[in-house]
CSV table of C-alpha atoms and ligand atoms in Angstrom, one decimal:
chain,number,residue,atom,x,y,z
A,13,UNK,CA,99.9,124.9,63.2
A,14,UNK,CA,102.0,128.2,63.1
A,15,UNK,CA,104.9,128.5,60.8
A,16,UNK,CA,108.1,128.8,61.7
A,17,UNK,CA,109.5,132.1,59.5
A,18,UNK,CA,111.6,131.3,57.0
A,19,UNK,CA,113.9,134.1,58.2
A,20,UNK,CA,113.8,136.6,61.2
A,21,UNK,CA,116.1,139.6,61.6
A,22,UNK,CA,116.2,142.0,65.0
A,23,UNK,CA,118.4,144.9,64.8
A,24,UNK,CA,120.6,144.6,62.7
A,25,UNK,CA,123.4,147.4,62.3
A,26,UNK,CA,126.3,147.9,59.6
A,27,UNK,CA,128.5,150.9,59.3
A,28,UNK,CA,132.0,151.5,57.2
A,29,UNK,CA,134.0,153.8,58.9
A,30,UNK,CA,131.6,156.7,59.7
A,31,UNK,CA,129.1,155.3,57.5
A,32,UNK,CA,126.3,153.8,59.2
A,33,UNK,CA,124.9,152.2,56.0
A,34,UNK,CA,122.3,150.0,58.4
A,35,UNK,CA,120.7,151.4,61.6
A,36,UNK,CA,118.8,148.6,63.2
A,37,UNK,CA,116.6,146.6,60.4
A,38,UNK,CA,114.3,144.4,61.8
A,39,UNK,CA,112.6,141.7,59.1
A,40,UNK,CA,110.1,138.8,59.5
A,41,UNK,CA,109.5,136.9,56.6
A,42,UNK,CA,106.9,133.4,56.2
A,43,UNK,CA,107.8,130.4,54.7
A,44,UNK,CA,106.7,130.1,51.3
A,45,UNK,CA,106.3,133.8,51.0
A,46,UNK,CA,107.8,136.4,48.6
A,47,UNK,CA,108.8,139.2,50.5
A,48,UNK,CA,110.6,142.7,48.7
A,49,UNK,CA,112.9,145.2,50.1
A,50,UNK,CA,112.1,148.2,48.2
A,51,UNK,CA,114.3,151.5,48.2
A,52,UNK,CA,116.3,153.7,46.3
A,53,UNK,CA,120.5,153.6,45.4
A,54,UNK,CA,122.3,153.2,48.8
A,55,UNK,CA,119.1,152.4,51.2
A,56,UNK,CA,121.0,149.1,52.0
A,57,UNK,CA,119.5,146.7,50.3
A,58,UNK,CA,122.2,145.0,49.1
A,59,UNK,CA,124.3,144.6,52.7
A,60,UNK,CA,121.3,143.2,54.5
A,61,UNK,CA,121.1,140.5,51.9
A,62,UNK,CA,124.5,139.9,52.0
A,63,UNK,CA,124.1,139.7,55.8
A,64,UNK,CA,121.4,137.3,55.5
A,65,UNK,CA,123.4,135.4,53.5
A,66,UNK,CA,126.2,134.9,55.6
A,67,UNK,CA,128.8,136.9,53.1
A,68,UNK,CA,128.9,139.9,55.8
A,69,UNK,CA,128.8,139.6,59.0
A,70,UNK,CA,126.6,142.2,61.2
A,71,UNK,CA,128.2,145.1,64.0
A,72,UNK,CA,125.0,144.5,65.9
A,73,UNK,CA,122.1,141.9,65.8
A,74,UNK,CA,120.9,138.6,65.4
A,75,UNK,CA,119.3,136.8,62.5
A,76,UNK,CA,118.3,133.8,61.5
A,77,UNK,CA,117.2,132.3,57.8
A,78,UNK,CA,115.5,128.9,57.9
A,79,UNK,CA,115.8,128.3,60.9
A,80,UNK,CA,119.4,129.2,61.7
A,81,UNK,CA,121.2,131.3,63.0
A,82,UNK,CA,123.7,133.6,60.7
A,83,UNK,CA,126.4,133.5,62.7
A,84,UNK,CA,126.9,130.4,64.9
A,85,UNK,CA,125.2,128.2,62.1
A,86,UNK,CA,126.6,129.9,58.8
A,87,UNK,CA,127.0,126.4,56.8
A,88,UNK,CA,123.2,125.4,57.6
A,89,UNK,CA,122.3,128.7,56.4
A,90,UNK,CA,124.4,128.6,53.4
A,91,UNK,CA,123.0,124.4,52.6
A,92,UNK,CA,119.7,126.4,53.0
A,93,UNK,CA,119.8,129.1,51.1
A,94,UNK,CA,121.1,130.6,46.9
A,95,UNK,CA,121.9,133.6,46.4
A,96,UNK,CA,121.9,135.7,42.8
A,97,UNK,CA,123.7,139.0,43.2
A,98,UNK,CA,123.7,142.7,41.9
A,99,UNK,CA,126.1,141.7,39.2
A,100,UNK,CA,126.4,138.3,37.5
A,101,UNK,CA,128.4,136.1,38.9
A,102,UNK,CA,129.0,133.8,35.8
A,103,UNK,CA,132.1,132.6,33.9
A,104,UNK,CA,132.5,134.9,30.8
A,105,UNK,CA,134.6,132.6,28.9
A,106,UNK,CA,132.1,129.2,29.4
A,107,UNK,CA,129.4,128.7,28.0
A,108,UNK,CA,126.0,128.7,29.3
A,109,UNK,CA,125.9,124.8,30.0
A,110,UNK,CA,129.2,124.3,31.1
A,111,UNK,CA,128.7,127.0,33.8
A,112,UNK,CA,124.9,125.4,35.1
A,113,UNK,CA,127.3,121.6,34.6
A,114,UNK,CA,129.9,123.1,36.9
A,115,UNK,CA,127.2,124.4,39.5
A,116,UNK,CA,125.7,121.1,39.5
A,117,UNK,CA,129.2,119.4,40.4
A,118,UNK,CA,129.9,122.0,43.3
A,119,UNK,CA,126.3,121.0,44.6
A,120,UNK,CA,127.3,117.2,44.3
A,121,UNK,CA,126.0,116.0,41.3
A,122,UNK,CA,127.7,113.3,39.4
A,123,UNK,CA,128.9,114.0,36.0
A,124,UNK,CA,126.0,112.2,33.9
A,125,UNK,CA,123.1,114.0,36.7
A,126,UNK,CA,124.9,117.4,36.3
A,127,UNK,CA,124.5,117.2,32.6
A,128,UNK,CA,120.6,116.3,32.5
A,129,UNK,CA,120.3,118.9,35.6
A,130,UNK,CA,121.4,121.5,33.4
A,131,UNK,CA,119.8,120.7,30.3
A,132,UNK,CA,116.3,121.0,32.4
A,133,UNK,CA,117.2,124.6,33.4
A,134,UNK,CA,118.7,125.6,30.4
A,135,UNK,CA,115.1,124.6,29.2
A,136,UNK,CA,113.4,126.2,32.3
A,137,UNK,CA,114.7,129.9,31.2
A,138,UNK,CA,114.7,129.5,27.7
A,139,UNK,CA,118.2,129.6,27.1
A,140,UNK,CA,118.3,125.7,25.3
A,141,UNK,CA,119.6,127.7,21.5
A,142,UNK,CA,122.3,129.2,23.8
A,143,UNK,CA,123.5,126.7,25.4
A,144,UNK,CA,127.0,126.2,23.5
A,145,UNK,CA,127.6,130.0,23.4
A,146,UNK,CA,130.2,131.4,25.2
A,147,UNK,CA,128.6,134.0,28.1
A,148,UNK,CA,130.7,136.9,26.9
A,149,UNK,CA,128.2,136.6,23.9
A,150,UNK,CA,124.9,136.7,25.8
A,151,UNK,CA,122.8,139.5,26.2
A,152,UNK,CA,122.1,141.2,29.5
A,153,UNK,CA,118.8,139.8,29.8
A,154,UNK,CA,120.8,136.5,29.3
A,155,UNK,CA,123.2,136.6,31.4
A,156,UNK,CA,120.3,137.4,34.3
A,157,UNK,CA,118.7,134.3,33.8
A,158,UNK,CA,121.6,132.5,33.2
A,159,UNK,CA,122.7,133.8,36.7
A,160,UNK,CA,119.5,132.9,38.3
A,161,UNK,CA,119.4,129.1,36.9
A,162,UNK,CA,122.6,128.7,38.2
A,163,UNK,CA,121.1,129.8,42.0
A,164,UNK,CA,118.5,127.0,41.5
A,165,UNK,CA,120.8,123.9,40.6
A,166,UNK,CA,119.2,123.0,43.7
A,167,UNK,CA,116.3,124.0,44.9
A,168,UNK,CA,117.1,125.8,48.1
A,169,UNK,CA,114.9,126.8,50.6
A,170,UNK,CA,115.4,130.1,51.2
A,171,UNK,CA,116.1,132.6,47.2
A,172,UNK,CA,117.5,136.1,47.9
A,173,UNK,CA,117.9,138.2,44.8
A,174,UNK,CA,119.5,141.3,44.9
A,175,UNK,CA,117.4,143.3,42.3
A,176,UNK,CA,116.6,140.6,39.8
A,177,UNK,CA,115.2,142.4,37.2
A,178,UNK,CA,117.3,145.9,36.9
A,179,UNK,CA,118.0,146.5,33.4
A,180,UNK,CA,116.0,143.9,32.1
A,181,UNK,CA,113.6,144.7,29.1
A,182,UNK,CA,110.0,144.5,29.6
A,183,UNK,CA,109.8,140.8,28.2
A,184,UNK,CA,112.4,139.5,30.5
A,185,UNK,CA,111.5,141.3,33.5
A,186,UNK,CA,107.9,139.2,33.2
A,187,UNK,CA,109.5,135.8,32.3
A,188,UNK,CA,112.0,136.4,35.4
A,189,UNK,CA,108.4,137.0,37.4
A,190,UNK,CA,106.6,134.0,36.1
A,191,UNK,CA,110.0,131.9,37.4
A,192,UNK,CA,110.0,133.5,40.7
A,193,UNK,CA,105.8,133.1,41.0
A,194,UNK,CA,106.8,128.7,40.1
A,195,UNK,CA,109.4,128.5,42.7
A,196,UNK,CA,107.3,130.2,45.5
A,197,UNK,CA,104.2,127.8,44.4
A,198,UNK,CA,106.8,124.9,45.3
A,199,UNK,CA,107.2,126.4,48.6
A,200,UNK,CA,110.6,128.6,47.9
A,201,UNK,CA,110.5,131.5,50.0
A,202,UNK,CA,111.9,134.5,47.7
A,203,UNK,CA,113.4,137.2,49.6
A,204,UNK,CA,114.1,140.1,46.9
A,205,UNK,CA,115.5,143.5,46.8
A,206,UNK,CA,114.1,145.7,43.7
A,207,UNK,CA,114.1,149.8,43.4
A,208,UNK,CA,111.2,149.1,41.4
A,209,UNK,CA,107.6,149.4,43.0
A,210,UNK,CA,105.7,147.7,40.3
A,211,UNK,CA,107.9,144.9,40.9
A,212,UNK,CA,107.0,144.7,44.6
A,213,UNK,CA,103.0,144.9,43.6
A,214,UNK,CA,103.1,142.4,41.5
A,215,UNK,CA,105.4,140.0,43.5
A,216,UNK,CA,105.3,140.8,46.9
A,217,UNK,CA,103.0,139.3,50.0
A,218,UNK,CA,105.2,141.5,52.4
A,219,UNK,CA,107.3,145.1,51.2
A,220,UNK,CA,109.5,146.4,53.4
A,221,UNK,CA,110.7,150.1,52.4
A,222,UNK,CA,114.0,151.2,53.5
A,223,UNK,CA,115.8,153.9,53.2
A,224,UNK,CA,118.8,155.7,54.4
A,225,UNK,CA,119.8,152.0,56.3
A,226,UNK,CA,116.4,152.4,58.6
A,227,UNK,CA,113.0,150.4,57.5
A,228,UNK,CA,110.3,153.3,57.2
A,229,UNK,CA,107.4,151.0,56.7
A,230,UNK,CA,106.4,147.6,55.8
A,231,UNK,CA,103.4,145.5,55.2
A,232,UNK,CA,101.3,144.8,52.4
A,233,UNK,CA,101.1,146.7,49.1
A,234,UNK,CA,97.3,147.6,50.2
A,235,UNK,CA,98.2,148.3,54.1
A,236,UNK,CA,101.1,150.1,52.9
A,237,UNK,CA,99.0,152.5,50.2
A,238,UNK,CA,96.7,152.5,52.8
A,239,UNK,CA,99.1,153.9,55.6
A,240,UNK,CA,99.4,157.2,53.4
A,241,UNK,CA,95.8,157.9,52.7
A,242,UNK,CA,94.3,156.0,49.7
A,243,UNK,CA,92.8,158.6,47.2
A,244,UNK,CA,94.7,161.4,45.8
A,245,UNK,CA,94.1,164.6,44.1
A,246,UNK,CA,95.9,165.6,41.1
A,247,UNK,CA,95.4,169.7,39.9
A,248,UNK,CA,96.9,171.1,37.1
A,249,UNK,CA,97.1,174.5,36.9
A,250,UNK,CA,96.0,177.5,34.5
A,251,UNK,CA,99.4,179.1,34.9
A,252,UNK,CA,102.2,180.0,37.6
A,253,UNK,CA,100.8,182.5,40.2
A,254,UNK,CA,97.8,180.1,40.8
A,255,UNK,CA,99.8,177.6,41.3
A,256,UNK,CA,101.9,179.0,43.6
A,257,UNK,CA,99.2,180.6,45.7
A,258,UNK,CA,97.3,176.9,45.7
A,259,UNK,CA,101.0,175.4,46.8
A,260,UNK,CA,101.2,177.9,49.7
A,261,UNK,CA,97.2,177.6,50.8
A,262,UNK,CA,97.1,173.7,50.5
A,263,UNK,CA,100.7,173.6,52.5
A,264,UNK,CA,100.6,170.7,54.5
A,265,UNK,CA,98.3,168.7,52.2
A,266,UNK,CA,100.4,168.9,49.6
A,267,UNK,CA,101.7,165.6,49.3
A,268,UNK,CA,104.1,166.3,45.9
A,269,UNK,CA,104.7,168.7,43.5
A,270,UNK,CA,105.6,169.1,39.6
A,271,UNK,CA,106.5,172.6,39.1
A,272,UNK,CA,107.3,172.5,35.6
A,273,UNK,CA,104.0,170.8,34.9
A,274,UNK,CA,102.4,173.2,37.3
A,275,UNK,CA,100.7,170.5,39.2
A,276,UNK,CA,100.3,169.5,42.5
A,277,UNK,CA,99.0,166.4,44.4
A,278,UNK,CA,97.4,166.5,47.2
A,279,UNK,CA,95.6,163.3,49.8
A,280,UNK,CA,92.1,163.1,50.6
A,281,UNK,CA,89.3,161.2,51.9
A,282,UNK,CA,87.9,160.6,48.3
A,283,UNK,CA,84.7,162.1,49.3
A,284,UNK,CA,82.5,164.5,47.4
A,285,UNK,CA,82.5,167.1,50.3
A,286,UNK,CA,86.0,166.9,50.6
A,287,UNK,CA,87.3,167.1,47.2
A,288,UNK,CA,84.7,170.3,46.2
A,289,UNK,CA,85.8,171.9,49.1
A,290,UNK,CA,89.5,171.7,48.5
A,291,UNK,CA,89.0,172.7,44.6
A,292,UNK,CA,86.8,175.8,46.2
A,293,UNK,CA,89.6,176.7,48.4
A,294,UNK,CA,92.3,176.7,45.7
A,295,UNK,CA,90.1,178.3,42.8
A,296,UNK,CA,87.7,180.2,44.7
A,297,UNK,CA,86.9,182.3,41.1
A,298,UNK,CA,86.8,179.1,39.3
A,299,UNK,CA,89.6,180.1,36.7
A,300,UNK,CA,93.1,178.9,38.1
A,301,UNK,CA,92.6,174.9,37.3
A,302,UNK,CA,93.2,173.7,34.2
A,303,UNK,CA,92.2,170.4,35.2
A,304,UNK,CA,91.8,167.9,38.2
A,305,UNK,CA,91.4,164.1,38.5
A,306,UNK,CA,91.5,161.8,41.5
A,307,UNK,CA,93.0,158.4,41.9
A,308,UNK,CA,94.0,155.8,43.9
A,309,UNK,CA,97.3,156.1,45.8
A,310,UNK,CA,100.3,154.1,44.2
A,311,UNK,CA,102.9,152.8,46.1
A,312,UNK,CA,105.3,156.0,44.2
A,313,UNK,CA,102.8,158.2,46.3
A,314,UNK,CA,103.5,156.0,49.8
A,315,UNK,CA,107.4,156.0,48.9
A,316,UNK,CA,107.3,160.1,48.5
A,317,UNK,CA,104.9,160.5,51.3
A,318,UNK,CA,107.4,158.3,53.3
A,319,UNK,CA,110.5,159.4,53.1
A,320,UNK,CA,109.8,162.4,51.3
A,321,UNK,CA,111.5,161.6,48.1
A,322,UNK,CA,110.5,159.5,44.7
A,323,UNK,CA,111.4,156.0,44.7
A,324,UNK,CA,113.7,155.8,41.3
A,325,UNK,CA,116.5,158.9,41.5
A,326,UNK,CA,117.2,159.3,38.6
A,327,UNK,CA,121.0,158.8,38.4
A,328,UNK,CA,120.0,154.5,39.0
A,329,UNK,CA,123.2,152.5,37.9
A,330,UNK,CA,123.6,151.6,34.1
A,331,UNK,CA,120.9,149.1,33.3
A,332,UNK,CA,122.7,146.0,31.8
A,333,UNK,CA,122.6,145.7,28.6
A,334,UNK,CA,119.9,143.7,26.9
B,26,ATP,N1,132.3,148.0,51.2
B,26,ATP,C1,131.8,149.2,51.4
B,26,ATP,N2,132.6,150.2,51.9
B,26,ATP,C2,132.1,151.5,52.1
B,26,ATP,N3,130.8,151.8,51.9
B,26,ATP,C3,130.0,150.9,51.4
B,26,ATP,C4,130.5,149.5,51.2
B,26,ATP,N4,129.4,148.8,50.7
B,26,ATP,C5,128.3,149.6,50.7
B,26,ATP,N5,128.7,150.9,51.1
B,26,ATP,C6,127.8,152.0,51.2
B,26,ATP,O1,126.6,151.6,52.0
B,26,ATP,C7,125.5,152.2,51.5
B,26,ATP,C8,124.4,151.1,51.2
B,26,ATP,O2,124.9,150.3,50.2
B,26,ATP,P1,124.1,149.1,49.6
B,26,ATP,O3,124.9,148.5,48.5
B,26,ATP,O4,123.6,148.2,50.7
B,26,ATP,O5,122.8,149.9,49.0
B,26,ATP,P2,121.7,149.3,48.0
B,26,ATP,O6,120.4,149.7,48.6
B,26,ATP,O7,121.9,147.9,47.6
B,26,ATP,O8,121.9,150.3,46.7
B,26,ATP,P3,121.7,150.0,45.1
B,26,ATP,O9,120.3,150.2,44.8
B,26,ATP,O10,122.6,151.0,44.5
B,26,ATP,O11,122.2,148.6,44.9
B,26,ATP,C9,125.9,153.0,50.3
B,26,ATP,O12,126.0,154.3,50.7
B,26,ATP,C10,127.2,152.4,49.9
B,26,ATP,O13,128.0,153.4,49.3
B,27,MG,MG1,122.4,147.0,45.9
């Protein structure tokens, strides 16, 4: 039996004014699956969830989320789908249970049901000593999982969050994992943006990594580290001439460079052969390197090697405070 994806995207195109902030992203994703959109600020991340979601409508493509499609069928894909934003979207001046009681009533719940409802999730992330507070008191990492309980007063088929986890501390970040890892072992599928590719290891079946509105590659973490060559070189060097001479020999193996820490990076086969003869060809006298080591690609390395930038600039939004 093959499964029908859970949501199916062909060429999908948004631009404001001259803008074109999304140049034809095509996305498959299974049912039951999570699967991460991962890029930097302003890839477009957040407008092709919000197209998927129904909140924007495309200039150019079709889509369709559960089974329906995003335009002629927005209200089944909205009964289908929950959605927790970028930025909380919770009443400041409730408190935590009367915001997950008044999501319960939207969804249909009758007074007594809404009340038990909430109690369970206020349980679920571990928000139960909370619960009377006002929001405006809650912490960032709070609010985010106040946020996300209120996305699951129902369980709906189809979870997008947009970048679940930014300015989360450490703790949260893997309590907001272990709830995302429950609902996709109940058969959720979890479509989720994050600029962070740890994140995307650890949750990920599928990545997609976009960039400048365009998807530059996608498949799994492994195919995707695979795709740029899986060992790496890392040489440090004894001091700045070497280094530049070894950047200009190695040229088009260079993969990345830390100038201030005078090292570079460069791919290779892992091999014995290969690796001696690229040290021999930067440090023919056996004096420039200070040291060497080789490893295993990360997904940093595919980002870089992709679009020929890191992963995280780092001017990234405020993180939220925790
Ligand atoms: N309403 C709008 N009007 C004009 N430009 C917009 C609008 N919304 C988004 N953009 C631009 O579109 C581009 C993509 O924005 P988008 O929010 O999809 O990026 P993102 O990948 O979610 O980034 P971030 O990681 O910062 O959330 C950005 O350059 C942004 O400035
Ligand atoms: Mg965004």
């Amino acid at each position: 039996m093959t499964r029908r994806p859970a949501v199916v995207a062909h060429g999908l195109k948004k631009s404001y004014g001259d803008v074109r902030v999304l140049r034809g992203v095509d996305l498959e994703v299974e049912q039951g699956s999570v699967f991460a959109l991962l890029g930097p600020n302003g890839a477009g991340k957040t407008t092709t969830v919000k197209i998927l979601s129904t909140l924007l409508p495309p200039d150019a493509g079709r889509a369709w989320v559960a089974g329906f499609d995003i335009l002629r069928e927005r209200t089944r894909v909205r009964r289908s789908i929950s959605l927790t934003g970028q930025y909380a979207a919770v009443d400041e001046e409730q408190t935590g249970a009367e915001n997950l009681q008044m999501m319960a009533r939207l969804r249909g719940y009758a007074r007594r049901a809404a009340r038990a409802r909430a109690t369970t999730l206020l349980q679920q992330f571990d928000l139960t000593e909370a619960a009377e507070r006002r929001v405006r008191t809650y912490s960032g990492g709070m609010r985010r999982r106040l946020d996300l309980a209120a996305s699951l007063v129902t369980e709906p088929s189809v979870l997008f969050l947009d970048e679940p986890t930014t300015g989360l501390d450490p703790r949260s970040r893997l309590a907001l994992w272990r709830v995302i890892k429950d609902l996709v072992a109940r058969g959720v599928t979890v479509v989720l943006t994050t600029q962070y590719l740890e994140e995307a290891d650890e949750l990920a079946d599928r990545i997609a990594v976009i960039d400048h509105g365009t998807i530059v590659a996608s498949g799994t973490a492994d195919e995707l580290k695979r795709q740029v060559a899986e060992t790496r070189l890392d040489v440090t060097f004894a001091d700045p001439a070497s280094y530049a001479a070894a950047v200009g020999k190695l040229a088009g193996l260079v993969v990345s460079t830390e100038p201030d820490e005078l090292r570079l990076v460069t791919a290779t086969d892992g091999s014995a052969a290969h690796i001696r003869s690229l040290l021999d060809e930067v440090d023919p006298s056996g004096t420039a390197i200070a040291h060497f080591r080789t490893r295993t690609a990360t997904l940093d390395d595919v980002f870089l090697a992709l679009t020929g930038r890191p992963a995280q600039p780092h001017d990234t939004k405020e993180p939220a405070h925790v």
